[in-house]
PDB file of C-alpha atoms in Angstrom:
ATOM      1  CA  MET Q   1       5.478  17.987  -0.972  1.00 88.00           C
ATOM      2  CA  LEU Q   2       8.490  15.653   0.243  1.00 95.00           C
ATOM      3  CA  LEU Q   3       5.814  12.403   0.563  1.00 97.00           C
ATOM      4  CA  PHE Q   4       4.984  13.392  -2.726  1.00 97.00           C
ATOM      5  CA  LEU Q   5       8.472  13.414  -4.064  1.00 97.00           C
ATOM      6  CA  ILE Q   6       9.570  10.170  -2.051  1.00 98.00           C
ATOM      7  CA  LEU Q   7       6.491   8.440  -3.778  1.00 98.00           C
ATOM      8  CA  VAL Q   8       6.992   9.597  -7.365  1.00 98.00           C
ATOM      9  CA  ILE Q   9      10.756   8.061  -6.743  1.00 98.00           C
ATOM     10  CA  ALA Q  10       9.461   4.803  -5.409  1.00 97.00           C
ATOM     11  CA  ALA Q  11       6.685   5.160  -8.058  1.00 97.00           C
ATOM     12  CA  ILE Q  12       9.275   4.497 -11.010  1.00 97.00           C
ATOM     13  CA  TRP Q  13      12.081   2.960  -8.652  1.00 96.00           C
ATOM     14  CA  ASP Q  14       8.336  -0.165  -8.838  1.00 95.00           C
ATOM     15  CA  TYR Q  15       7.145   0.251 -11.902  1.00 94.00           C
ATOM     16  CA  LEU Q  16      11.231  -0.169 -13.832  1.00 95.00           C
ATOM     17  CA  TYR Q  17      12.479  -2.897 -10.890  1.00 93.00           C
ATOM     18  CA  ARG Q  18       9.883  -4.165  -9.196  1.00 91.00           C
ATOM     19  CA  LYS Q  19      11.881  -3.065  -5.767  1.00 92.00           C
ATOM     20  CA  ILE Q  20      11.621   0.067  -3.820  1.00 95.00           C
ATOM     21  CA  PRO Q  21      15.097   0.831  -2.386  1.00 96.00           C
ATOM     22  CA  ASN Q  22      15.824   0.990   1.334  1.00 96.00           C
ATOM     23  CA  TRP Q  23      17.459   4.284   0.970  1.00 97.00           C
ATOM     24  CA  LEU Q  24      15.009   5.816   0.055  1.00 97.00           C
ATOM     25  CA  ILE Q  25      12.572   3.882   2.987  1.00 97.00           C
ATOM     26  CA  CYS Q  26      15.070   5.305   5.329  1.00 97.00           C
ATOM     27  CA  ILE Q  27      15.107   9.377   4.272  1.00 97.00           C
ATOM     28  CA  GLY Q  28      11.576   8.919   4.241  1.00 97.00           C
ATOM     29  CA  LEU Q  29      11.204   7.062   7.520  1.00 96.00           C
ATOM     30  CA  ILE Q  30      13.699   9.334   9.092  1.00 97.00           C
ATOM     31  CA  ILE Q  31      12.360  12.835   7.727  1.00 96.00           C
ATOM     32  CA  GLY Q  32       9.023  11.885   8.723  1.00 95.00           C
ATOM     33  CA  TRP Q  33       9.824  10.637  11.936  1.00 95.00           C
ATOM     34  CA  ILE Q  34      11.497  14.043  12.752  1.00 95.00           C
ATOM     35  CA  SER Q  35       8.440  16.133  11.242  1.00 94.00           C
ATOM     36  CA  SER Q  36       5.300  14.642  12.311  1.00 91.00           C
ATOM     37  CA  PRO Q  37       2.836  16.016  13.898  1.00 92.00           C
ATOM     38  CA  TYR Q  38       1.521  12.828  15.624  1.00 91.00           C
ATOM     39  CA  SER Q  39       2.297  12.153  19.707  1.00 92.00           C
ATOM     40  CA  ILE Q  40       5.154   8.862  19.595  1.00 94.00           C
ATOM     41  CA  PHE Q  41       3.680   6.453  21.202  1.00 95.00           C
ATOM     42  CA  GLU Q  42       0.740   7.025  17.568  1.00 94.00           C
ATOM     43  CA  ARG Q  43       4.243   7.041  15.105  1.00 94.00           C
ATOM     44  CA  VAL Q  44       5.302   3.910  17.578  1.00 95.00           C
ATOM     45  CA  LEU Q  45       2.053   1.749  17.442  1.00 95.00           C
ATOM     46  CA  SER Q  46       1.909   2.990  13.602  1.00 95.00           C
ATOM     47  CA  LEU Q  47       5.369   0.787  12.984  1.00 95.00           C
ATOM     48  CA  PHE Q  48       4.382  -1.950  15.017  1.00 95.00           C
ATOM     49  CA  ILE Q  49       0.880  -2.770  13.258  1.00 94.00           C
ATOM     50  CA  LEU Q  50       1.947  -2.504   9.435  1.00 95.00           C
ATOM     51  CA  PHE Q  51       4.954  -4.627  10.854  1.00 93.00           C
ATOM     52  CA  ILE Q  52       2.625  -7.893  11.816  1.00 92.00           C
ATOM     53  CA  ILE Q  53       0.660  -7.130   8.777  1.00 89.00           C
ATOM     54  CA  GLY Q  54       3.936  -7.432   7.419  1.00 88.00           C
ATOM     55  CA  MET Q  55       4.762 -10.867   8.406  1.00 88.00           C
ATOM     56  CA  PHE Q  56       1.952 -12.389   7.239  1.00 82.00           C
ATOM     57  CA  GLY Q  57       2.790 -11.615   3.991  1.00 76.00           C
ATOM     58  CA  LEU Q  58      -0.123  -9.648   2.577  1.00 73.00           C
ATOM     59  CA  MET Q  59       1.911  -7.238   0.638  1.00 82.00           C
ATOM     60  CA  GLY Q  60       5.926  -6.796  -0.535  1.00 83.00           C
ATOM     61  CA  LEU Q  61       7.724  -5.657   2.295  1.00 89.00           C
ATOM     62  CA  GLY Q  62       9.095  -2.401  -0.246  1.00 91.00           C
ATOM     63  CA  ASP Q  63       4.871  -1.770   0.224  1.00 93.00           C
ATOM     64  CA  ILE Q  64       4.285  -2.442   3.630  1.00 95.00           C
ATOM     65  CA  LYS Q  65       7.625  -0.183   4.817  1.00 96.00           C
ATOM     66  CA  LEU Q  66       6.109   2.406   1.626  1.00 97.00           C
ATOM     67  CA  TRP Q  67       3.517   2.430   3.453  1.00 97.00           C
ATOM     68  CA  MET Q  68       5.157   2.925   7.090  1.00 97.00           C
ATOM     69  CA  VAL Q  69       6.163   6.490   5.889  1.00 97.00           C
ATOM     70  CA  MET Q  70       3.208   6.731   5.029  1.00 97.00           C
ATOM     71  CA  ALA Q  71       2.045   6.880   8.266  1.00 97.00           C
ATOM     72  CA  MET Q  72       5.028   8.696   9.856  1.00 97.00           C
ATOM     73  CA  PHE Q  73       3.302  12.089   7.787  1.00 97.00           C
ATOM     74  CA  LEU Q  74       0.238  10.999   7.025  1.00 96.00           C
ATOM     75  CA  GLY Q  75      -1.672   9.298   9.847  1.00 95.00           C
ATOM     76  CA  PHE Q  76      -1.992   5.336   9.929  1.00 96.00           C
ATOM     77  CA  ILE Q  77      -5.711   6.498   9.833  1.00 96.00           C
ATOM     78  CA  LYS Q  78      -4.751   8.053   6.506  1.00 96.00           C
ATOM     79  CA  SER Q  79      -2.396   5.909   5.158  1.00 97.00           C
ATOM     80  CA  CYS Q  80      -5.146   2.801   5.479  1.00 97.00           C
ATOM     81  CA  TYR Q  81      -6.816   5.076   2.729  1.00 97.00           C
ATOM     82  CA  VAL Q  82      -3.969   5.821   0.805  1.00 98.00           C
ATOM     83  CA  ILE Q  83      -3.647   2.295   1.097  1.00 97.00           C
ATOM     84  CA  GLY Q  84      -7.444   0.520   0.435  1.00 96.00           C
ATOM     85  CA  LEU Q  85      -8.059   3.158  -2.367  1.00 98.00           C
ATOM     86  CA  ALA Q  86      -4.588   1.277  -4.553  1.00 97.00           C
ATOM     87  CA  ALA Q  87      -6.076  -1.700  -3.654  1.00 92.00           C
ATOM     88  CA  LEU Q  88      -9.175  -0.542  -5.565  1.00 94.00           C
ATOM     89  CA  LEU Q  89      -7.562   0.730  -8.204  1.00 96.00           C
ATOM     90  CA  LEU Q  90      -5.102  -2.236  -8.782  1.00 91.00           C
ATOM     91  CA  ILE Q  91      -8.377  -4.466  -8.913  1.00 85.00           C
ATOM     92  CA  LEU Q  92      -9.932  -2.714 -11.487  1.00 91.00           C
ATOM     93  CA  HIS Q  93      -6.974  -2.494 -13.015  1.00 91.00           C
ATOM     94  CA  GLN Q  94      -6.608  -5.796 -12.997  1.00 85.00           C
ATOM     95  CA  PHE Q  95     -10.035  -6.440 -13.772  1.00 85.00           C
ATOM     96  CA  ILE Q  96     -10.190  -4.269 -16.768  1.00 91.00           C
ATOM     97  CA  LYS Q  97      -7.126  -6.564 -17.694  1.00 88.00           C
ATOM     98  CA  ASN Q  98      -7.833  -9.956 -16.847  1.00 85.00           C
ATOM     99  CA  TRP Q  99     -11.696 -10.032 -16.047  1.00 83.00           C
ATOM    100  CA  LYS Q 100     -12.062 -13.189 -15.807  1.00 85.00           C
ATOM    101  CA  ASN Q 101      -8.758 -14.146 -14.078  1.00 80.00           C
ATOM    102  CA  THR Q 102      -9.621 -10.954 -11.503  1.00 77.00           C
ATOM    103  CA  MET Q 103     -13.460 -12.709 -11.178  1.00 82.00           C
ATOM    104  CA  ASN Q 104     -12.147 -16.042 -10.480  1.00 81.00           C
ATOM    105  CA  ILE Q 105      -9.334 -14.835  -7.943  1.00 77.00           C
ATOM    106  CA  LEU Q 106     -12.101 -12.876  -5.925  1.00 78.00           C
ATOM    107  CA  THR Q 107     -14.616 -15.369  -6.347  1.00 83.00           C
ATOM    108  CA  ILE Q 108     -12.548 -17.820  -4.945  1.00 80.00           C
ATOM    109  CA  SER Q 109     -11.571 -15.906  -1.990  1.00 77.00           C
ATOM    110  CA  LEU Q 110     -14.773 -14.926  -0.762  1.00 80.00           C
ATOM    111  CA  LYS Q 111     -15.935 -18.461  -1.270  1.00 80.00           C
ATOM    112  CA  ASP Q 112     -12.694 -19.624   1.094  1.00 77.00           C
ATOM    113  CA  PHE Q 113     -13.643 -16.674   3.380  1.00 75.00           C
ATOM    114  CA  TRP Q 114     -17.385 -17.395   3.705  1.00 79.00           C
ATOM    115  CA  LEU Q 115     -16.742 -20.233   4.548  1.00 77.00           C
ATOM    116  CA  THR Q 116     -14.063 -20.954   6.228  1.00 79.00           C
ATOM    117  CA  LYS Q 117     -13.289 -17.671   7.822  1.00 68.00           C
ATOM    118  CA  LYS Q 118      -9.464 -17.828   6.026  1.00 68.00           C
ATOM    119  CA  ILE Q 119      -7.690 -15.884   3.701  1.00 65.00           C
ATOM    120  CA  ARG Q 120      -6.384 -17.596   1.159  1.00 61.00           C
ATOM    121  CA  ILE Q 121      -2.622 -16.607  -0.585  1.00 62.00           C
ATOM    122  CA  PHE Q 122      -2.003 -16.852  -3.625  1.00 56.00           C
ATOM    123  CA  ASP Q 123       1.315 -17.274  -5.244  1.00 59.00           C
ATOM    124  CA  GLN Q 124       1.441 -13.313  -5.725  1.00 57.00           C
ATOM    125  CA  ILE Q 125       2.277 -12.264  -9.310  1.00 62.00           C
ATOM    126  CA  SER Q 126       4.791  -9.417  -9.460  1.00 71.00           C
ATOM    127  CA  TYR Q 127       3.236  -6.164  -9.148  1.00 81.00           C
ATOM    128  CA  ALA Q 128       4.909  -2.729  -9.236  1.00 91.00           C
ATOM    129  CA  PHE Q 129       1.949  -1.436  -6.392  1.00 93.00           C
ATOM    130  CA  SER Q 130       3.828   1.834  -5.232  1.00 95.00           C
ATOM    131  CA  PRO Q 131       2.017   3.467  -8.641  1.00 97.00           C
ATOM    132  CA  TYR Q 132      -1.179   2.606  -7.489  1.00 97.00           C
ATOM    133  CA  ILE Q 133      -0.687   4.305  -3.835  1.00 97.00           C
ATOM    134  CA  LEU Q 134       1.295   7.665  -6.054  1.00 98.00           C
ATOM    135  CA  ILE Q 135      -1.818   7.330  -8.199  1.00 98.00           C
ATOM    136  CA  SER Q 136      -4.444   6.455  -4.240  1.00 98.00           C
ATOM    137  CA  PHE Q 137      -2.336   9.598  -2.496  1.00 98.00           C
ATOM    138  CA  VAL Q 138      -2.473  12.641  -4.958  1.00 97.00           C
ATOM    139  CA  VAL Q 139      -6.224  12.056  -5.761  1.00 97.00           C
ATOM    140  CA  LEU Q 140      -7.114  11.587  -2.649  1.00 97.00           C
ATOM    141  CA  GLN Q 141      -5.246  14.635  -1.471  1.00 96.00           C
ATOM    142  CA  VAL Q 142      -7.109  16.632  -4.766  1.00 95.00           C
ATOM    143  CA  ILE Q 143     -10.648  15.190  -2.853  1.00 94.00           C
ATOM    144  CA  ASN Q 144      -9.175  16.684   0.469  1.00 91.00           C
ATOM    145  CA  ARG Q 145      -8.341  19.699  -0.519  1.00 91.00           C
ATOM    146  CA  ALA Q 146     -11.592  20.014  -2.581  1.00 87.00           C
ATOM    147  CA  CYS Q 147     -14.023  19.720   0.404  1.00 76.00           C
TER     148      CYS Q 147
END
């Protein structure tokens, strides 16, 4: 419930200001760290892996920090499911909104990766990603409860 509240605040703030407030991340990390059922090793490893991902610049740092909060509450693997579904939702939304540009970017990215084995970094348009994180979290919670 607390993670849901953090994600709702982050989604609203990110949508309005394109930033996730550090005070929210700090509260989430502290409470998540204290209440986490996962081992200290797993928590530290999660934070380290996400820090490394953040250094590659593939996501905004606010989104990475929000992912760190989720990893404290859900564990690293489940938080990866949330982020993966959120990324798919973003791609699907952009595909529906502007399918030609999205197909062009996906085609170029896949060709580059296939030929050079490197990930091409595009100039990122500022998307509020945390609303997609919130939606994917809710969807996965509903699916988890249904099974």
